[in-house]
PDB file of C-alpha atoms and ligand atoms in Angstrom:
ATOM      1  CA  MET A   1     142.904 124.460 144.880  1.00 59.00           C
ATOM      2  CA  GLU A   2     143.938 126.298 141.718  1.00 62.00           C
ATOM      3  CA  SER A   3     141.008 124.764 139.810  1.00 69.00           C
ATOM      4  CA  LEU A   4     138.598 125.863 142.567  1.00 67.00           C
ATOM      5  CA  ALA A   5     140.000 129.391 142.406  1.00 66.00           C
ATOM      6  CA  THR A   6     139.547 129.386 138.612  1.00 74.00           C
ATOM      7  CA  LEU A   7     135.976 128.048 138.926  1.00 76.00           C
ATOM      8  CA  THR A   8     135.104 130.659 141.580  1.00 72.00           C
ATOM      9  CA  GLY A   9     136.593 133.451 139.452  1.00 74.00           C
ATOM     10  CA  THR A  10     134.777 132.302 136.307  1.00 81.00           C
ATOM     11  CA  LEU A  11     131.420 131.982 138.068  1.00 82.00           C
ATOM     12  CA  PHE A  12     131.924 135.330 139.848  1.00 80.00           C
ATOM     13  CA  PHE A  13     132.576 137.262 136.635  1.00 83.00           C
ATOM     14  CA  GLY A  14     129.828 135.323 134.829  1.00 85.00           C
ATOM     15  CA  ALA A  15     127.345 136.233 137.572  1.00 85.00           C
ATOM     16  CA  ALA A  16     128.531 139.878 137.521  1.00 84.00           C
ATOM     17  CA  ALA A  17     127.859 140.055 133.770  1.00 86.00           C
ATOM     18  CA  LEU A  18     124.435 138.454 134.272  1.00 88.00           C
ATOM     19  CA  PHE A  19     123.444 140.921 137.008  1.00 83.00           C
ATOM     20  CA  ALA A  20     124.745 143.843 134.921  1.00 85.00           C
ATOM     21  CA  VAL A  21     122.381 142.821 132.103  1.00 85.00           C
ATOM     22  CA  ALA A  22     119.508 142.241 134.585  1.00 86.00           C
ATOM     23  CA  GLU A  23     120.058 145.735 136.042  1.00 85.00           C
ATOM     24  CA  CYS A  24     119.677 147.217 132.554  1.00 83.00           C
ATOM     25  CA  LEU A  25     116.526 145.199 131.796  1.00 84.00           C
ATOM     26  CA  SER A  26     114.714 145.586 135.120  1.00 83.00           C
ATOM     27  CA  PRO A  27     116.227 148.243 137.404  1.00 86.00           C
ATOM     28  CA  ALA A  28     114.729 148.639 140.880  1.00 84.00           C
ATOM     29  CA  ARG A  29     115.898 152.261 141.329  1.00 84.00           C
ATOM     30  CA  ALA A  30     116.892 155.145 139.068  1.00 83.00           C
ATOM     31  CA  PRO A  31     120.467 156.381 139.660  1.00 83.00           C
ATOM     32  CA  THR A  32     120.858 159.538 141.757  1.00 82.00           C
ATOM     33  CA  SER A  33     124.501 160.195 140.834  1.00 81.00           C
ATOM     34  CA  PRO A  34     126.725 159.872 137.725  1.00 81.00           C
ATOM     35  CA  ILE A  35     127.225 156.155 137.138  1.00 84.00           C
ATOM     36  CA  GLY A  36     130.650 156.563 135.455  1.00 82.00           C
ATOM     37  CA  ARG A  37     132.250 158.143 138.497  1.00 82.00           C
ATOM     38  CA  ARG A  38     130.776 155.557 140.882  1.00 87.00           C
ATOM     39  CA  TRP A  39     131.866 152.650 138.709  1.00 86.00           C
ATOM     40  CA  LEU A  40     135.379 154.064 138.355  1.00 88.00           C
ATOM     41  CA  THR A  41     135.739 154.256 142.148  1.00 87.00           C
ATOM     42  CA  ASN A  42     134.092 150.879 142.821  1.00 88.00           C
ATOM     43  CA  LEU A  43     136.074 149.044 140.155  1.00 89.00           C
ATOM     44  CA  ALA A  44     139.338 150.604 141.377  1.00 87.00           C
ATOM     45  CA  LEU A  45     138.553 149.396 144.921  1.00 85.00           C
ATOM     46  CA  PHE A  46     137.713 145.955 143.529  1.00 85.00           C
ATOM     47  CA  PHE A  47     141.086 145.944 141.760  1.00 83.00           C
ATOM     48  CA  PHE A  48     142.940 146.885 144.972  1.00 81.00           C
ATOM     49  CA  GLY A  49     141.097 144.128 146.882  1.00 79.00           C
ATOM     50  CA  PHE A  50     141.868 141.658 144.105  1.00 76.00           C
ATOM     51  CA  LEU A  51     145.576 142.509 144.320  1.00 74.00           C
ATOM     52  CA  ILE A  52     145.587 142.032 148.091  1.00 74.00           C
ATOM     53  CA  HIS A  53     143.825 138.659 147.784  1.00 69.00           C
ATOM     54  CA  ARG A  54     145.875 137.372 144.879  1.00 62.00           C
ATOM     55  CA  MET A  55     149.347 138.759 145.504  1.00 55.00           C
ATOM     56  CA  LEU A  56     149.684 138.991 149.249  1.00 55.00           C
ATOM     57  CA  LEU A  57     147.607 136.217 150.786  1.00 55.00           C
ATOM     58  CA  PRO A  58     146.048 134.018 148.128  1.00 47.00           C
ATOM     59  CA  PHE A  59     142.951 132.134 149.265  1.00 56.00           C
ATOM     60  CA  THR A  60     143.904 132.267 152.942  1.00 72.00           C
ATOM     61  CA  ALA A  61     140.704 130.685 154.330  1.00 74.00           C
ATOM     62  CA  LEU A  62     141.271 127.661 152.119  1.00 75.00           C
ATOM     63  CA  ILE A  63     144.922 127.420 153.167  1.00 78.00           C
ATOM     64  CA  ALA A  64     143.833 127.624 156.827  1.00 77.00           C
ATOM     65  CA  ALA A  65     141.325 124.798 156.212  1.00 76.00           C
ATOM     66  CA  GLN A  66     143.996 122.622 154.582  1.00 77.00           C
ATOM     67  CA  ALA A  67     146.450 123.303 157.419  1.00 77.00           C
ATOM     68  CA  ALA A  68     143.796 122.350 160.003  1.00 75.00           C
ATOM     69  CA  GLY A  69     143.063 119.173 158.000  1.00 76.00           C
ATOM     70  CA  GLU A  70     146.738 118.181 157.896  1.00 76.00           C
ATOM     71  CA  LEU A  71     147.173 118.859 161.619  1.00 77.00           C
ATOM     72  CA  GLY A  72     143.813 117.268 162.543  1.00 73.00           C
ATOM     73  CA  SER A  73     143.038 120.306 164.706  1.00 75.00           C
ATOM     74  CA  GLY A  74     139.680 121.874 165.466  1.00 75.00           C
ATOM     75  CA  LEU A  75     136.220 120.526 166.333  1.00 78.00           C
ATOM     76  CA  PHE A  76     135.292 119.538 162.768  1.00 77.00           C
ATOM     77  CA  GLN A  77     138.472 117.432 162.383  1.00 76.00           C
ATOM     78  CA  LYS A  78     138.126 115.818 165.828  1.00 75.00           C
ATOM     79  CA  LEU A  79     134.518 114.749 165.148  1.00 79.00           C
ATOM     80  CA  SER A  80     135.538 113.160 161.801  1.00 75.00           C
ATOM     81  CA  LEU A  81     132.122 113.939 160.301  1.00 77.00           C
ATOM     82  CA  GLN A  82     131.158 112.646 156.866  1.00 81.00           C
ATOM     83  CA  ALA A  83     131.388 115.234 154.091  1.00 79.00           C
ATOM     84  CA  ALA A  84     127.579 115.180 153.604  1.00 85.00           C
ATOM     85  CA  ILE A  85     127.216 116.541 157.148  1.00 87.00           C
ATOM     86  CA  ALA A  86     130.490 118.438 157.578  1.00 87.00           C
ATOM     87  CA  VAL A  87     130.121 120.592 154.428  1.00 90.00           C
ATOM     88  CA  PRO A  88     126.598 121.985 155.123  1.00 93.00           C
ATOM     89  CA  LEU A  89     127.542 122.465 158.789  1.00 93.00           C
ATOM     90  CA  GLY A  90     130.747 124.243 157.753  1.00 91.00           C
ATOM     91  CA  VAL A  91     128.854 126.535 155.347  1.00 94.00           C
ATOM     92  CA  LEU A  92     126.356 127.380 158.115  1.00 95.00           C
ATOM     93  CA  PHE A  93     129.150 128.129 160.563  1.00 93.00           C
ATOM     94  CA  LEU A  94     131.060 130.329 158.084  1.00 92.00           C
ATOM     95  CA  ASP A  95     127.919 132.324 157.281  1.00 95.00           C
ATOM     96  CA  PHE A  96     127.302 132.803 161.021  1.00 96.00           C
ATOM     97  CA  TRP A  97     130.904 133.945 161.426  1.00 93.00           C
ATOM     98  CA  LYS A  98     130.563 136.457 158.579  1.00 94.00           C
ATOM     99  CA  TYR A  99     127.349 137.754 160.201  1.00 96.00           C
ATOM    100  CA  ILE A 100     129.237 138.359 163.467  1.00 95.00           C
ATOM    101  CA  GLU A 101     132.128 139.952 161.550  1.00 94.00           C
ATOM    102  CA  HIS A 102     129.725 142.303 159.757  1.00 96.00           C
ATOM    103  CA  ARG A 103     128.143 143.346 163.074  1.00 96.00           C
ATOM    104  CA  LEU A 104     131.611 144.054 164.465  1.00 95.00           C
ATOM    105  CA  PHE A 105     132.379 146.249 161.443  1.00 95.00           C
ATOM    106  CA  HIS A 106     129.286 148.292 162.325  1.00 94.00           C
ATOM    107  CA  GLY A 107     129.582 148.217 166.120  1.00 93.00           C
ATOM    108  CA  VAL A 108     133.304 148.879 166.721  1.00 93.00           C
ATOM    109  CA  PRO A 109     134.037 152.543 165.881  1.00 91.00           C
ATOM    110  CA  LEU A 110     137.489 151.851 164.428  1.00 92.00           C
ATOM    111  CA  LEU A 111     136.148 149.071 162.190  1.00 94.00           C
ATOM    112  CA  TRP A 112     133.157 151.214 161.146  1.00 93.00           C
ATOM    113  CA  ARG A 113     135.620 153.817 159.829  1.00 92.00           C
ATOM    114  CA  LEU A 114     136.834 151.166 157.369  1.00 94.00           C
ATOM    115  CA  HIS A 115     133.444 149.646 156.567  1.00 95.00           C
ATOM    116  CA  ARG A 116     131.713 152.989 155.984  1.00 93.00           C
ATOM    117  CA  VAL A 117     133.526 153.180 152.622  1.00 93.00           C
ATOM    118  CA  HIS A 118     131.243 150.337 151.508  1.00 94.00           C
ATOM    119  CA  HIS A 119     128.209 152.255 152.796  1.00 94.00           C
ATOM    120  CA  SER A 120     129.155 155.633 151.323  1.00 91.00           C
ATOM    121  CA  ASP A 121     128.035 154.555 147.838  1.00 91.00           C
ATOM    122  CA  VAL A 122     125.002 156.783 147.183  1.00 89.00           C
ATOM    123  CA  ASP A 123     123.538 154.271 144.732  1.00 89.00           C
ATOM    124  CA  VAL A 124     123.803 150.512 145.109  1.00 91.00           C
ATOM    125  CA  ASP A 125     124.375 148.098 142.238  1.00 89.00           C
ATOM    126  CA  PHE A 126     126.487 144.997 141.546  1.00 90.00           C
ATOM    127  CA  THR A 127     129.685 147.092 141.539  1.00 91.00           C
ATOM    128  CA  THR A 128     129.027 148.047 145.200  1.00 93.00           C
ATOM    129  CA  THR A 129     129.656 144.392 146.186  1.00 91.00           C
ATOM    130  CA  GLU A 130     133.434 144.776 146.018  1.00 88.00           C
ATOM    131  CA  ARG A 131     133.579 148.413 147.144  1.00 92.00           C
ATOM    132  CA  HIS A 132     135.697 147.925 150.267  1.00 92.00           C
ATOM    133  CA  HIS A 133     138.614 149.979 151.544  1.00 93.00           C
ATOM    134  CA  PRO A 134     141.918 148.028 151.153  1.00 91.00           C
ATOM    135  CA  LEU A 135     142.398 148.161 154.943  1.00 92.00           C
ATOM    136  CA  GLU A 136     138.978 146.549 155.448  1.00 93.00           C
ATOM    137  CA  VAL A 137     139.990 143.799 153.016  1.00 89.00           C
ATOM    138  CA  CYS A 138     143.159 143.177 155.074  1.00 86.00           C
ATOM    139  CA  VAL A 139     141.277 143.063 158.408  1.00 88.00           C
ATOM    140  CA  SER A 140     138.574 140.841 156.931  1.00 87.00           C
ATOM    141  CA  MET A 141     141.224 138.418 155.662  1.00 82.00           C
ATOM    142  CA  LEU A 142     142.349 137.864 159.251  1.00 81.00           C
ATOM    143  CA  PHE A 143     138.861 137.088 160.612  1.00 84.00           C
ATOM    144  CA  LEU A 144     137.742 134.182 158.449  1.00 83.00           C
ATOM    145  CA  PRO A 145     140.991 132.131 158.211  1.00 82.00           C
ATOM    146  CA  SER A 146     141.474 132.275 161.985  1.00 82.00           C
ATOM    147  CA  ALA A 147     137.954 130.887 162.586  1.00 83.00           C
ATOM    148  CA  VAL A 148     138.442 128.242 159.908  1.00 84.00           C
ATOM    149  CA  PHE A 149     141.727 127.108 161.472  1.00 82.00           C
ATOM    150  CA  ILE A 150     140.524 127.137 165.084  1.00 84.00           C
ATOM    151  CA  LEU A 151     137.435 125.035 164.290  1.00 85.00           C
ATOM    152  CA  GLY A 152     139.051 122.937 161.552  1.00 85.00           C
ATOM    153  CA  VAL A 153     136.347 123.659 158.955  1.00 85.00           C
ATOM    154  CA  PRO A 154     136.866 121.325 155.931  1.00 86.00           C
ATOM    155  CA  ASP A 155     138.385 122.926 152.836  1.00 84.00           C
ATOM    156  CA  LEU A 156     135.413 121.816 150.685  1.00 86.00           C
ATOM    157  CA  ALA A 157     133.038 123.735 152.988  1.00 88.00           C
ATOM    158  CA  VAL A 158     135.269 126.828 152.669  1.00 87.00           C
ATOM    159  CA  GLY A 159     135.305 126.522 148.860  1.00 85.00           C
ATOM    160  CA  VAL A 160     131.509 126.072 148.683  1.00 89.00           C
ATOM    161  CA  TYR A 161     130.929 129.028 151.031  1.00 90.00           C
ATOM    162  CA  VAL A 162     133.305 131.352 149.162  1.00 86.00           C
ATOM    163  CA  LEU A 163     131.540 130.463 145.913  1.00 87.00           C
ATOM    164  CA  LEU A 164     127.949 130.769 147.210  1.00 91.00           C
ATOM    165  CA  GLY A 165     128.720 133.824 149.364  1.00 91.00           C
ATOM    166  CA  SER A 166     130.363 135.704 146.461  1.00 88.00           C
ATOM    167  CA  ILE A 167     127.477 135.075 144.073  1.00 91.00           C
ATOM    168  CA  VAL A 168     124.716 135.853 146.600  1.00 94.00           C
ATOM    169  CA  ALA A 169     126.581 139.047 147.607  1.00 93.00           C
ATOM    170  CA  LEU A 170     126.633 140.118 143.936  1.00 92.00           C
ATOM    171  CA  PHE A 171     122.929 139.275 143.673  1.00 94.00           C
ATOM    172  CA  SER A 172     121.937 141.090 146.891  1.00 94.00           C
ATOM    173  CA  HIS A 173     123.743 144.277 145.821  1.00 94.00           C
ATOM    174  CA  SER A 174     122.338 144.255 142.290  1.00 93.00           C
ATOM    175  CA  ASN A 175     119.823 146.923 141.358  1.00 91.00           C
ATOM    176  CA  VAL A 176     117.250 144.429 140.088  1.00 90.00           C
ATOM    177  CA  GLU A 177     113.503 144.495 140.580  1.00 88.00           C
ATOM    178  CA  LEU A 178     112.244 140.993 141.389  1.00 86.00           C
ATOM    179  CA  GLY A 179     108.733 141.899 142.487  1.00 85.00           C
ATOM    180  CA  PRO A 180     107.772 142.087 146.183  1.00 85.00           C
ATOM    181  CA  ALA A 181     106.082 138.672 146.388  1.00 88.00           C
ATOM    182  CA  PHE A 182     109.005 136.723 144.862  1.00 89.00           C
ATOM    183  CA  ASN A 183     111.480 138.767 146.912  1.00 87.00           C
ATOM    184  CA  ARG A 184     109.601 137.979 150.129  1.00 88.00           C
ATOM    185  CA  ARG A 185     109.498 134.239 149.416  1.00 92.00           C
ATOM    186  CA  LEU A 186     113.180 134.087 148.443  1.00 94.00           C
ATOM    187  CA  SER A 187     114.205 136.115 151.483  1.00 92.00           C
ATOM    188  CA  TRP A 188     113.062 133.308 153.762  1.00 94.00           C
ATOM    189  CA  LEU A 189     116.265 131.583 152.654  1.00 95.00           C
ATOM    190  CA  ILE A 190     118.826 133.964 151.161  1.00 95.00           C
ATOM    191  CA  VAL A 191     119.637 137.680 151.269  1.00 95.00           C
ATOM    192  CA  THR A 192     117.786 139.365 148.388  1.00 94.00           C
ATOM    193  CA  PRO A 193     118.410 142.783 146.748  1.00 93.00           C
ATOM    194  CA  ARG A 194     115.409 144.292 148.552  1.00 91.00           C
ATOM    195  CA  VAL A 195     116.581 142.994 151.946  1.00 92.00           C
ATOM    196  CA  HIS A 196     120.167 144.140 151.485  1.00 94.00           C
ATOM    197  CA  CYS A 197     119.122 147.510 150.064  1.00 91.00           C
ATOM    198  CA  ILE A 198     117.627 148.264 153.511  1.00 92.00           C
ATOM    199  CA  HIS A 199     121.094 147.686 154.991  1.00 94.00           C
ATOM    200  CA  HIS A 200     122.446 150.405 152.651  1.00 94.00           C
ATOM    201  CA  SER A 201     119.793 152.930 153.748  1.00 90.00           C
ATOM    202  CA  ALA A 202     120.993 156.353 154.924  1.00 88.00           C
ATOM    203  CA  ASP A 203     118.745 155.991 157.966  1.00 87.00           C
ATOM    204  CA  PRO A 204     120.899 154.526 160.819  1.00 87.00           C
ATOM    205  CA  PRO A 205     118.272 152.125 162.291  1.00 86.00           C
ATOM    206  CA  GLU A 206     117.946 150.588 158.816  1.00 90.00           C
ATOM    207  CA  THR A 207     121.726 150.563 158.215  1.00 90.00           C
ATOM    208  CA  ASN A 208     122.053 148.630 161.460  1.00 92.00           C
ATOM    209  CA  SER A 209     119.864 145.757 160.268  1.00 93.00           C
ATOM    210  CA  ASN A 210     120.090 142.897 157.745  1.00 95.00           C
ATOM    211  CA  TYR A 211     123.767 142.046 158.289  1.00 96.00           C
ATOM    212  CA  GLY A 212     123.514 138.614 156.640  1.00 96.00           C
ATOM    213  CA  ILE A 213     125.769 137.667 153.714  1.00 95.00           C
ATOM    214  CA  LEU A 214     124.267 134.414 152.382  1.00 96.00           C
ATOM    215  CA  LEU A 215     121.316 133.404 154.609  1.00 97.00           C
ATOM    216  CA  THR A 216     118.738 135.586 156.363  1.00 96.00           C
ATOM    217  CA  LEU A 217     118.656 132.991 159.175  1.00 96.00           C
ATOM    218  CA  TRP A 218     121.090 134.837 161.475  1.00 97.00           C
ATOM    219  CA  ASP A 219     119.274 138.171 161.196  1.00 96.00           C
ATOM    220  CA  ARG A 220     116.021 136.404 162.062  1.00 96.00           C
ATOM    221  CA  VAL A 221     117.585 134.560 165.021  1.00 96.00           C
ATOM    222  CA  PHE A 222     119.247 137.688 166.445  1.00 96.00           C
ATOM    223  CA  LYS A 223     116.269 139.999 165.674  1.00 94.00           C
ATOM    224  CA  THR A 224     118.147 142.259 163.249  1.00 95.00           C
ATOM    225  CA  PHE A 225     115.970 141.355 160.262  1.00 94.00           C
ATOM    226  CA  ARG A 226     113.935 144.050 158.482  1.00 90.00           C
ATOM    227  CA  GLN A 227     111.655 143.335 155.564  1.00 85.00           C
ATOM    228  CA  GLU A 228     110.332 146.887 155.036  1.00 78.00           C
ATOM    229  CA  VAL A 229     111.659 150.444 155.163  1.00 73.00           C
ATOM    230  CA  ALA A 230     109.930 153.146 157.239  1.00 64.00           C
ATOM    231  CA  LYS A 231     106.627 153.893 155.556  1.00 57.00           C
ATOM    232  CA  SER A 232     106.669 157.583 156.571  1.00 52.00           C
ATOM    233  CA  ARG A 233     109.349 158.409 154.016  1.00 53.00           C
ATOM    234  CA  GLY A 234     108.998 158.629 150.296  1.00 55.00           C
ATOM    235  CA  ARG A 235     111.899 157.363 148.248  1.00 67.00           C
ATOM    236  CA  GLN A 236     114.553 155.477 150.195  1.00 75.00           C
ATOM    237  CA  ARG A 237     117.882 157.335 150.391  1.00 84.00           C
ATOM    238  CA  LEU A 238     120.997 155.191 150.193  1.00 89.00           C
ATOM    239  CA  GLY A 239     124.556 155.958 151.307  1.00 87.00           C
ATOM    240  CA  LEU A 240     125.783 158.099 154.187  1.00 88.00           C
ATOM    241  CA  GLU A 241     124.609 161.678 154.677  1.00 83.00           C
ATOM    242  CA  TYR A 242     128.091 162.894 155.645  1.00 84.00           C
ATOM    243  CA  PHE A 243     129.746 161.539 152.467  1.00 85.00           C
ATOM    244  CA  ARG A 244     127.066 162.554 149.982  1.00 83.00           C
ATOM    245  CA  ASP A 245     128.682 165.465 148.142  1.00 81.00           C
ATOM    246  CA  ALA A 246     130.257 164.977 144.716  1.00 80.00           C
ATOM    247  CA  ARG A 247     133.833 165.356 146.025  1.00 81.00           C
ATOM    248  CA  SER A 248     133.323 162.414 148.423  1.00 82.00           C
ATOM    249  CA  ALA A 249     132.716 160.112 145.441  1.00 82.00           C
ATOM    250  CA  ARG A 250     136.229 160.633 144.050  1.00 86.00           C
ATOM    251  CA  LEU A 251     138.569 157.653 144.493  1.00 89.00           C
ATOM    252  CA  ASP A 252     141.208 159.687 146.357  1.00 88.00           C
ATOM    253  CA  ARG A 253     138.588 160.994 148.817  1.00 89.00           C
ATOM    254  CA  VAL A 254     137.062 157.516 149.237  1.00 88.00           C
ATOM    255  CA  LEU A 255     140.499 156.128 150.155  1.00 92.00           C
ATOM    256  CA  LEU A 256     140.768 158.890 152.786  1.00 90.00           C
ATOM    257  CA  GLN A 257     137.318 158.297 154.295  1.00 90.00           C
ATOM    258  CA  PRO A 258     138.527 156.074 157.206  1.00 91.00           C
ATOM    259  CA  PHE A 259     140.806 158.911 158.348  1.00 90.00           C
ATOM    260  CA  LEU A 260     138.284 161.740 158.047  1.00 86.00           C
ATOM    261  CA  PRO A 261     136.482 163.102 161.135  1.00 77.00           C
ATOM    262  CA  ALA A 262     133.765 160.912 162.616  1.00 60.00           C
ATOM    263  CA  PRO A 263     130.171 161.843 161.684  1.00 59.00           C
ATOM    264  CA  THR A 264     129.476 163.458 165.049  1.00 56.00           C
ATOM    265  CA  GLU A 265     132.386 165.821 164.395  1.00 44.00           C
ATOM    266  CA  GLN A 266     131.426 166.437 160.791  1.00 45.00           C
ATOM    267  CA  ARG A 267     127.749 167.236 160.529  1.00 40.00           C
ATOM    268  CA  PRO A 268     126.689 168.806 157.222  1.00 39.00           C
ATOM    269  CA  ALA A 269     126.189 172.516 157.611  1.00 40.00           C
ATOM    270  CA  ALA A 270     122.694 173.875 157.022  1.00 36.00           C
ATOM    271  CA  GLY A 271     122.005 174.033 153.306  1.00 36.00           C
ATOM    272  CA  GLN A 272     124.848 171.671 152.339  1.00 38.00           C
ATOM    273  CA  GLY A 273     123.125 168.453 151.449  1.00 36.00           C
ATOM    274  CA  ALA A 274     121.566 167.874 154.847  1.00 36.00           C
ATOM    275  CA  LEU A 275     118.563 165.576 154.989  1.00 37.00           C
ATOM    276  CA  GLU A 276     115.883 167.275 156.945  1.00 35.00           C
ATOM    277  CA  ARG A 277     113.965 164.727 158.964  1.00 35.00           C
ATOM    278  CA  GLY A 278     110.222 164.960 159.252  1.00 34.00           C
ATOM    279  CA  GLY A 279     109.271 164.424 155.655  1.00 34.00           C
ATOM    280  CA  GLN A 280     110.981 167.267 153.784  1.00 32.00           C
ATOM    281  CA  ALA A 281     114.046 165.932 152.096  1.00 34.00           C
ATOM    282  CA  GLU A 282     116.433 168.562 150.849  1.00 32.00           C
ATOM    283  CA  ASN A 283     119.176 167.586 148.469  1.00 32.00           C
ATOM    284  CA  LEU A 284     121.438 170.468 147.577  1.00 29.00           C
ATOM    285  CA  GLU A 285     124.610 168.664 146.584  1.00 34.00           C
ATOM    286  CA  THR A 286     125.948 169.354 143.122  1.00 32.00           C
ATOM    287  CA  TRP A 287     127.096 166.587 140.811  1.00 33.00           C
ATOM    288  CA  GLY A 288     129.408 168.092 138.264  1.00 31.00           C
TER     289      GLY A 288
HETATM  290 ZN1   ZN B   1     127.448 146.916 156.403  1.00 71.57          ZN
END
């Protein structure tokens, strides 16, 4: 297990470096906010999440899979499937589970308060991948291991999914221009940067689409897949309108976001960074 953790970590940081270079060479969007401040916040949140994973509950989904294997519990263990069938099936199931989990984080108001930290990034790049509030990391760590244990998903399937899911998540958040034709072909299988960028749109109908982590299959099956943004608008705005001001980007304010008033209670006052619908975008926030 330790060697798998080392391999996953090495490939994750290798992929992050690769996407960082790709973002410099072929960016899809110009930044709208100071990159240093965003990176400081996102990397700090990554560090907090890393500490929670490593120090409190190391590799819990894998431990749950091993416990289920030792006890022979769960559907996968009872069926005694060969690895060639059990591993792909397990990866499919875990990706479906993460799709459901992501929809819950959007649909349940209390969970959305945690997940909106991920969506409040006003630009999206590879550092956004690990921008999650520590409380969201804790809740998320309860979802996957419980499903793995109940169904007895094999530990190899968990390892493969963690590896593939982490790298595709980095890829789908990266600010890389692939070209529309290549993007469209690739998005028949996996979540691409263009597809996931729609999920980070400031426009709620677009935010509530493209929930997939690894495969686009589940969004297609459950009719939440979007390939294009609304054509009526010009440039796509990312982030959340109610956390768009410069102060909201500070790490201390980001950590407070789950406890701040809900959007319906905290509408931007006229002339304070509100997005006027109907074609005239007004952006009055100040980035100091
Ligand atoms: Zn989301």
